[in-house]
Structures are given as structure tokens and as C-alpha cells.
Coordinates of C-alpha atoms in Angstrom, one line a residue:
M139 CA 8.2 13.0 18.9
T140 CA 4.6 14.1 19.4
E141 CA 3.0 13.3 22.8
W142 CA 0.2 11.3 21.3
L143 CA 2.6 9.1 19.4
D144 CA 4.8 8.5 22.4
E145 CA 1.8 7.1 24.3
I146 CA 1.1 4.4 21.7
L147 CA 4.6 3.1 20.7
R148 CA 5.7 -0.3 21.8
C149 CA 8.6 -2.6 21.1
P150 CA 8.0 -4.4 17.8
S151 CA 9.7 -7.6 19.1
C152 CA 8.0 -8.0 22.5
K153 CA 5.4 -5.2 22.7
G154 CA 7.1 -3.8 25.8
F155 CA 7.0 -0.1 26.6
L156 CA 9.6 2.1 24.9
E157 CA 11.4 4.8 26.9
L158 CA 13.5 7.6 25.5
S159 CA 17.1 7.4 26.6
D160 CA 20.2 9.1 25.1
S161 CA 18.4 9.8 21.9
R162 CA 17.3 6.2 21.6
L163 CA 14.1 4.3 22.3
V164 CA 14.8 1.5 24.8
C165 CA 12.4 -1.4 25.5
S166 CA 11.7 -1.7 29.2
S167 CA 11.0 -5.4 28.8
C168 CA 13.6 -6.9 26.5
G169 CA 16.2 -4.1 26.3
A170 CA 16.0 -3.7 22.6
R171 CA 17.3 -0.3 21.4
Y172 CA 16.0 1.7 18.4
G173 CA 17.6 4.8 16.9
K174 CA 17.0 7.1 14.0
Y175 CA 17.6 6.9 10.3
E176 CA 18.1 10.6 9.4
Q177 CA 15.1 12.2 10.9
L178 CA 12.9 9.0 11.1
W179 CA 12.6 6.7 14.1
D180 CA 13.7 3.3 12.9
L181 CA 11.6 0.6 14.6
L182 CA 12.5 -2.2 12.2
P183 CA 13.5 -5.4 14.0
A184 CA 17.1 -6.3 13.6
D185 CA 16.3 -9.7 12.0
A186 CA 14.5 -8.5 8.9
S187 CA 14.3 -11.0 6.1
E188 CA 16.4 -10.8 3.0
L189 CA 13.2 -10.0 0.9
K190 CA 12.4 -7.1 3.1
L191 CA 15.9 -5.7 2.9
L192 CA 15.7 -6.0 -0.9
E193 CA 12.4 -4.1 -0.9
R194 CA 13.8 -1.5 1.4
C195 CA 16.7 -0.9 -1.0
H196 CA 14.6 -1.0 -4.2
Y197 CA 12.0 1.5 -3.1
T198 CA 14.6 3.9 -1.6
E199 CA 16.9 3.8 -4.7
K200 CA 13.9 4.2 -7.1
T201 CA 12.2 7.0 -5.2
D202 CA 12.6 9.5 -8.0
Y203 CA 11.2 7.0 -10.5
Y204 CA 8.0 6.4 -8.4
L205 CA 7.6 10.1 -7.9
S206 CA 7.6 10.6 -11.6
M207 CA 5.2 7.7 -12.1
H208 CA 2.8 9.0 -9.6
R209 CA 2.5 12.3 -11.4
T210 CA 1.0 10.3 -14.3
W211 CA -1.0 7.9 -12.1
C212 CA -2.7 10.6 -10.0
G213 CA -4.4 11.9 -13.2
S214 CA -5.7 8.5 -14.2
P215 CA -9.5 8.1 -13.8
F216 CA -8.9 4.4 -12.9
Y217 CA -6.4 5.3 -10.2
R218 CA -8.5 8.0 -8.7
H219 CA -11.8 6.1 -8.8
Y220 CA -10.6 3.0 -7.0
H221 CA -8.4 4.8 -4.5
S222 CA -11.3 7.1 -3.6
S223 CA -13.4 4.0 -3.2
F224 CA -11.3 2.4 -0.4
L225 CA -10.6 5.8 1.2
N226 CA -14.4 6.4 1.4
D227 CA -14.7 3.3 3.6
L228 CA -12.4 5.1 6.1
R229 CA -14.3 8.4 5.8
R230 CA -17.2 6.7 7.7
L231 CA -15.1 7.3 10.8
P232 CA -15.7 10.6 12.7
P233 CA -13.3 13.5 12.2
R234 CA -10.1 13.4 14.3
S235 CA -10.0 9.6 14.3
L236 CA -6.5 8.1 14.4
I237 CA -5.7 6.1 11.2
L238 CA -2.7 3.9 10.5
E239 CA -1.3 3.3 7.0
T240 CA 1.2 0.5 6.6
G241 CA 3.4 0.4 3.5
C242 CA 2.6 4.1 2.9
G243 CA 5.0 4.7 0.0
L244 CA 4.9 8.4 -1.0
G245 CA 2.0 9.3 1.3
H246 CA -0.5 10.6 -1.2
D247 CA -3.5 8.5 0.0
G248 CA -2.8 9.6 3.6
L249 CA -2.7 13.2 2.5
E250 CA -6.3 12.8 1.2
L251 CA -7.4 11.7 4.7
L252 CA -5.5 14.6 6.4
H253 CA -7.4 17.0 4.3
D254 CA -10.6 15.4 5.7
D255 CA -9.5 16.2 9.3
Y256 CA -8.2 12.8 10.3
R257 CA -5.0 12.1 12.2
L258 CA -2.5 9.7 10.7
V259 CA 0.4 7.4 11.4
E260 CA 2.3 6.1 8.4
T261 CA 4.8 3.3 8.3
D262 CA 7.1 1.9 5.6
I263 CA 10.3 0.0 5.4
A264 CA 11.9 2.2 2.7
P265 CA 13.4 5.4 4.2
G266 CA 13.5 7.1 0.8
Q267 CA 9.8 6.9 0.3
L268 CA 8.9 7.6 3.9
E269 CA 11.0 10.8 3.9
E270 CA 9.0 11.9 0.8
A271 CA 5.7 11.1 2.5
Q272 CA 6.8 13.1 5.6
K273 CA 7.9 16.0 3.5
L274 CA 4.6 16.0 1.5
H275 CA 2.5 16.1 4.7
Q276 CA 4.7 18.8 6.4
N277 CA 4.7 21.0 3.3
S278 CA 0.9 20.6 3.1
G279 CA 0.6 22.0 6.7
F280 CA -0.1 18.6 8.4
G281 CA 3.1 18.1 10.3
R282 CA 1.3 18.0 13.7
E283 CA -1.5 15.7 12.5
S284 CA 0.7 13.0 10.9
A285 CA 3.7 10.9 12.1
H286 CA 6.1 8.7 10.1
L287 CA 8.0 5.6 11.3
L288 CA 10.2 3.0 9.7
A289 CA 8.4 -0.2 10.7
D290 CA 7.6 -3.7 9.6
A291 CA 3.9 -4.4 8.8
E292 CA 4.3 -7.9 10.2
R293 CA 5.5 -6.6 13.6
L294 CA 3.9 -3.3 14.3
P295 CA 5.4 -1.1 17.0
F296 CA 2.1 0.0 18.5
A297 CA -0.1 -0.9 21.5
S298 CA -3.1 -3.1 21.0
D299 CA -6.5 -1.4 20.5
T300 CA -4.9 1.9 19.4
F301 CA -6.3 2.9 16.0
D302 CA -9.8 3.8 14.9
G303 CA -9.0 2.8 11.3
A304 CA -6.2 1.3 9.2
F305 CA -5.4 0.8 5.6
M306 CA -2.9 -0.7 3.2
A307 CA -2.8 0.1 -0.5
A308 CA -1.1 -2.3 -3.0
S309 CA 1.2 -3.5 -0.3
L310 CA 0.0 -6.8 1.2
H311 CA 1.4 -8.8 -1.7
H312 CA 4.9 -7.4 -1.0
L313 CA 5.0 -9.1 2.4
P314 CA 6.6 -12.6 3.0
D315 CA 3.8 -13.3 5.6
P316 CA 0.5 -11.6 4.7
P317 CA -1.5 -13.4 7.5
A318 CA 0.9 -12.0 10.1
A319 CA 0.4 -8.5 8.7
L320 CA -3.4 -8.8 8.9
R321 CA -3.2 -10.2 12.4
E322 CA -1.1 -7.3 13.5
I323 CA -3.6 -4.8 11.9
R324 CA -6.4 -6.5 13.7
R325 CA -4.5 -6.3 17.0
V326 CA -3.8 -2.6 16.8
L327 CA -7.4 -1.7 15.7
K328 CA -9.9 -0.7 18.3
R329 CA -13.0 -2.9 18.6
G330 CA -15.3 -1.9 15.8
G331 CA -12.4 -0.2 13.9
I332 CA -12.3 -0.2 10.1
F333 CA -9.6 -1.7 8.0
A334 CA -9.5 -0.9 4.2
L335 CA -7.4 -2.9 1.8
G336 CA -6.8 -1.1 -1.5
T337 CA -6.0 -2.3 -5.1
E338 CA -4.5 -5.6 -4.2
P339 CA -3.8 -7.7 -7.4
N340 CA -5.9 -10.7 -8.2
S341 CA -4.1 -13.9 -8.9
W342 CA -5.7 -14.9 -12.2
Q343 CA -3.7 -12.5 -14.5
N344 CA -0.4 -13.9 -13.1
Y345 CA -1.2 -17.1 -15.0
T346 CA -2.7 -15.5 -18.2
I347 CA -2.0 -11.9 -19.1
Y348 CA 1.4 -11.5 -17.6
P349 CA 3.0 -14.5 -19.3
L350 CA 1.5 -13.2 -22.6
G351 CA 2.9 -9.8 -21.9
K352 CA 6.4 -11.1 -21.3
S353 CA 6.2 -13.1 -24.5
L354 CA 5.1 -10.0 -26.4
L355 CA 7.9 -7.9 -25.0
G356 CA 10.4 -10.6 -26.0
L357 CA 9.0 -10.5 -29.5
I358 CA 9.3 -6.7 -29.7
K359 CA 12.9 -7.0 -28.5
R360 CA 13.8 -9.5 -31.1
L361 CA 12.1 -7.6 -33.9
T362 CA 13.4 -4.1 -33.0
G363 CA 16.7 -4.9 -31.2
K364 CA 15.5 -2.6 -28.4
D365 CA 16.0 -3.6 -24.8
V366 CA 12.4 -3.6 -23.4
D367 CA 13.2 -5.4 -20.1
S368 CA 11.6 -3.3 -17.4
T369 CA 12.3 -5.7 -14.5
E370 CA 14.9 -3.2 -13.2
M371 CA 12.0 -1.0 -12.1
V372 CA 10.0 -3.9 -10.6
S373 CA 10.7 -4.9 -7.0
E374 CA 11.7 -8.4 -6.0
A375 CA 8.4 -9.0 -4.2
D376 CA 6.4 -7.8 -7.3
Q377 CA 8.4 -10.3 -9.4
L378 CA 7.7 -13.1 -7.0
M379 CA 4.1 -12.3 -6.0
E380 CA 1.1 -14.1 -7.5
G381 CA -1.7 -11.9 -6.1
F382 CA -4.7 -13.1 -4.2
S383 CA -7.8 -15.0 -5.3
R384 CA -11.2 -14.2 -3.7
G385 CA -11.0 -17.4 -1.7
Q386 CA -7.5 -16.6 -0.5
L387 CA -8.5 -13.2 0.7
D388 CA -11.6 -14.6 2.5
D389 CA -9.3 -17.1 4.3
L390 CA -6.8 -14.4 5.2
F391 CA -9.5 -12.1 6.8
G392 CA -11.0 -15.0 8.7
E393 CA -7.7 -16.3 10.0
A394 CA -6.8 -12.7 11.1
G395 CA -9.8 -12.5 13.4
F396 CA -12.0 -10.0 11.5
D397 CA -15.7 -10.5 12.1
R398 CA -17.0 -9.0 8.9
W399 CA -15.4 -8.2 5.6
E400 CA -16.5 -7.3 2.0
L401 CA -14.4 -7.9 -1.1
K402 CA -15.0 -5.4 -3.9
P403 CA -13.9 -5.7 -7.5
A404 CA -11.5 -2.9 -8.4
G405 CA -11.1 -2.6 -12.1
Y406 CA -11.7 -4.7 -15.2
L407 CA -11.4 -2.9 -18.5
S408 CA -10.3 0.3 -16.9
A409 CA -7.4 -1.5 -15.2
A410 CA -6.4 -3.1 -18.4
I411 CA -6.4 0.3 -20.2
F412 CA -4.4 1.8 -17.3
F413 CA -1.7 -0.8 -17.4
L414 CA -1.6 -0.8 -21.2
S415 CA -0.9 2.9 -21.2
T416 CA 1.7 2.6 -18.4
E417 CA 3.6 -0.2 -20.2
S418 CA 3.4 1.7 -23.5
S419 CA 4.7 4.8 -21.9
N420 CA 7.7 2.9 -20.5
L421 CA 8.3 1.2 -23.9
L422 CA 8.1 4.4 -26.0
G423 CA 9.7 6.7 -23.4
R424 CA 6.8 9.2 -23.4
N425 CA 3.5 9.5 -21.6
I426 CA 0.6 7.7 -23.2
R427 CA -2.6 8.7 -21.6
L428 CA -5.9 7.0 -22.4
F429 CA -8.0 8.8 -19.8
P430 CA -11.2 9.2 -21.9
L431 CA -11.2 5.4 -22.4
E432 CA -10.6 4.8 -18.7
R433 CA -13.6 7.0 -17.8
L434 CA -15.8 5.0 -20.1
A435 CA -14.5 1.7 -19.0
I436 CA -15.2 2.5 -15.3
Y437 CA -18.9 2.6 -16.1
L438 CA -18.6 -0.8 -17.8
D439 CA -16.7 -2.2 -14.9
E440 CA -19.6 -1.5 -12.6
I441 CA -21.8 -3.7 -14.8
L442 CA -19.1 -6.4 -15.1
G443 CA -18.6 -6.4 -11.3
G444 CA -22.3 -7.2 -10.8
M445 CA -22.1 -10.4 -12.7
P446 CA -21.8 -13.4 -10.4
L447 CA -19.0 -15.2 -12.2
L448 CA -17.0 -12.1 -13.1
R449 CA -17.1 -10.9 -9.5
R450 CA -14.3 -13.4 -8.9
Y451 CA -12.0 -12.1 -11.7
P452 CA -11.4 -8.3 -11.4
W453 CA -7.9 -7.0 -12.0
H454 CA -7.6 -5.8 -8.4
W455 CA -9.4 -6.1 -5.1
N456 CA -10.6 -3.5 -2.7
A457 CA -11.9 -4.7 0.7
V458 CA -13.3 -3.3 3.9
A459 CA -13.2 -5.3 7.2
S460 CA -14.0 -4.7 10.9

């Protein structure tokens, strides 16, 4: 464990100091003991909910699938534009700032920040994905500038007022208690620190587009006799989630104790094209790339996002708070 990481770790249950003893981290206050999963420190509380255990299992078992999907996503103009957008909010921090990512997945967003001379701590509950993130950073020459821990976003194992910045990309809706996660991020941020929320789904399409899409897939299945059910590749939380409206996110940031925040539309037509190509690729078993259309749609999205009514109905949200 790097020295700088050792100084900021705390017990996720009681926030007591953690001391290394017999290859375990032992809380000096409550006596809780934490070991390793393979080469990763496992700081997940013992009483994790069933939903979190299902998410941990899904994202570990499907790691190869998500690695394959990312190779397509990373070339998407939609994906790159809106990920760059929330990462740029963090790039306002001075070099060598310490940044936390919760729900880091495969670690590609964090790698972008490492290339910009930031230090990074990444957490996730899925060891399969976290191992890939650690490997990615080490193989890219950033083993000393990044650290990876198995940890629960709702009970972070860090001291208060630790990080200069923090971010979470497409992860908040996977959590049983989103307000608790935002309160924890606010706690571990230094005063004036920056938090960026990336590509969180809006709630409106859950009641409109998604039901229509399911009906369409059912029709295709009946007409072709092909099994087009893709729920095996969708996590339990993604199947249960409804996303967040503008009002819900405003309430969440306010309840978490942030002083200022800005919600930013993240995709209209470009997002629809991206997801159309993704679902078509899964259905047909080959990559369908509509990148020129996505590039054109991004310009149109900027116009749509400036319209007062439509500002409430993007496909996703980005946000920045402090």
C-alpha cells in the first residue's frame, strides 16, 4: 500500500483508523478486520445488501463482455464528447490534485485524468472490473499515481476532507441509496472540492422509449423466432432503475449538502443514435457504427439543450457540484 493511501484510509463502518496487522487492516475503534481479494484490499462492509452482491457478481462475471463493448463505445463521438465534458470539469483542478472515482468499472475515465497529471483513487464493488482498471493503469505507467480498492460508495473508507475532486460516471442509479452516496462524496471532499456526475440516465425514457423498445423486441422475436432477450447482459440495478429527473437531482444535491451545482443535458439525438446502434449490434451480432450521424447530432443537441422546455428532457445528465 502506498504511503499516501495509508494516511487517508478509515474504517467504512465507524470511520476509525485502520492499522495493518498480520496482513489485515484492523479498525482501532470497532475492531473490524479487512483483508484482500486477490491483490485488492477489500473494504466492503460485511452487511452488504443483496442488490449490491448481485451487482458485484454480474459485473465480475461479465467483465469480458464489458471490455468488448468498451472497444466499440470508446470510438463513439457521443460517448467521447459527453465523457470529455464531465472530465473537463475536473480538469479545472491544479495538477497533482487527488481525485476519487466511485464505481470506476474498467478505469478508462480515470486513465484520462492520469494522463493529465492527476493522482487517483478508484473504488468499485466488482473485483473483476476493478482488477482490469488496476491492470490498465499499471500497464500505462501510472501504478504509483493510482490506487484501487473494493469499497461501497455509500460507506466510503476514507477520512473526511481528503479529496480535491471526485466523480461518478453512470453509477449513481446502480445504488440502493443514492442520497447516502452523495453525502459520502460530500464528506470526503475538501472544502471547495469539485464533484462531477457523468452520464446519469434521465427518468423520462423509462416510461416512454424503453417500454416501446421492449414491445418491439418482443415483436421481432415472434416474427423471426429469434431469442432477442438481452436482459442477461443487463445488471439487476439497471433493470430496476428509473433514472433521475431534473427535480430529483436538484433535491439530491441539496440534501447532500452541496452549495452549488449545475445540471447539464448530456445527449438528445446523439444518445438515441448511439443506443440504436448498440442494440442493433447486439441483435444482429455485428458492430453497427453510425458515427457520422452521431457527430452531426451532437451539434443539434447543443441547440436542443438551449431550449427551456427541452433542457428537462435530455437522455442523460452530466452535473458539476461543489
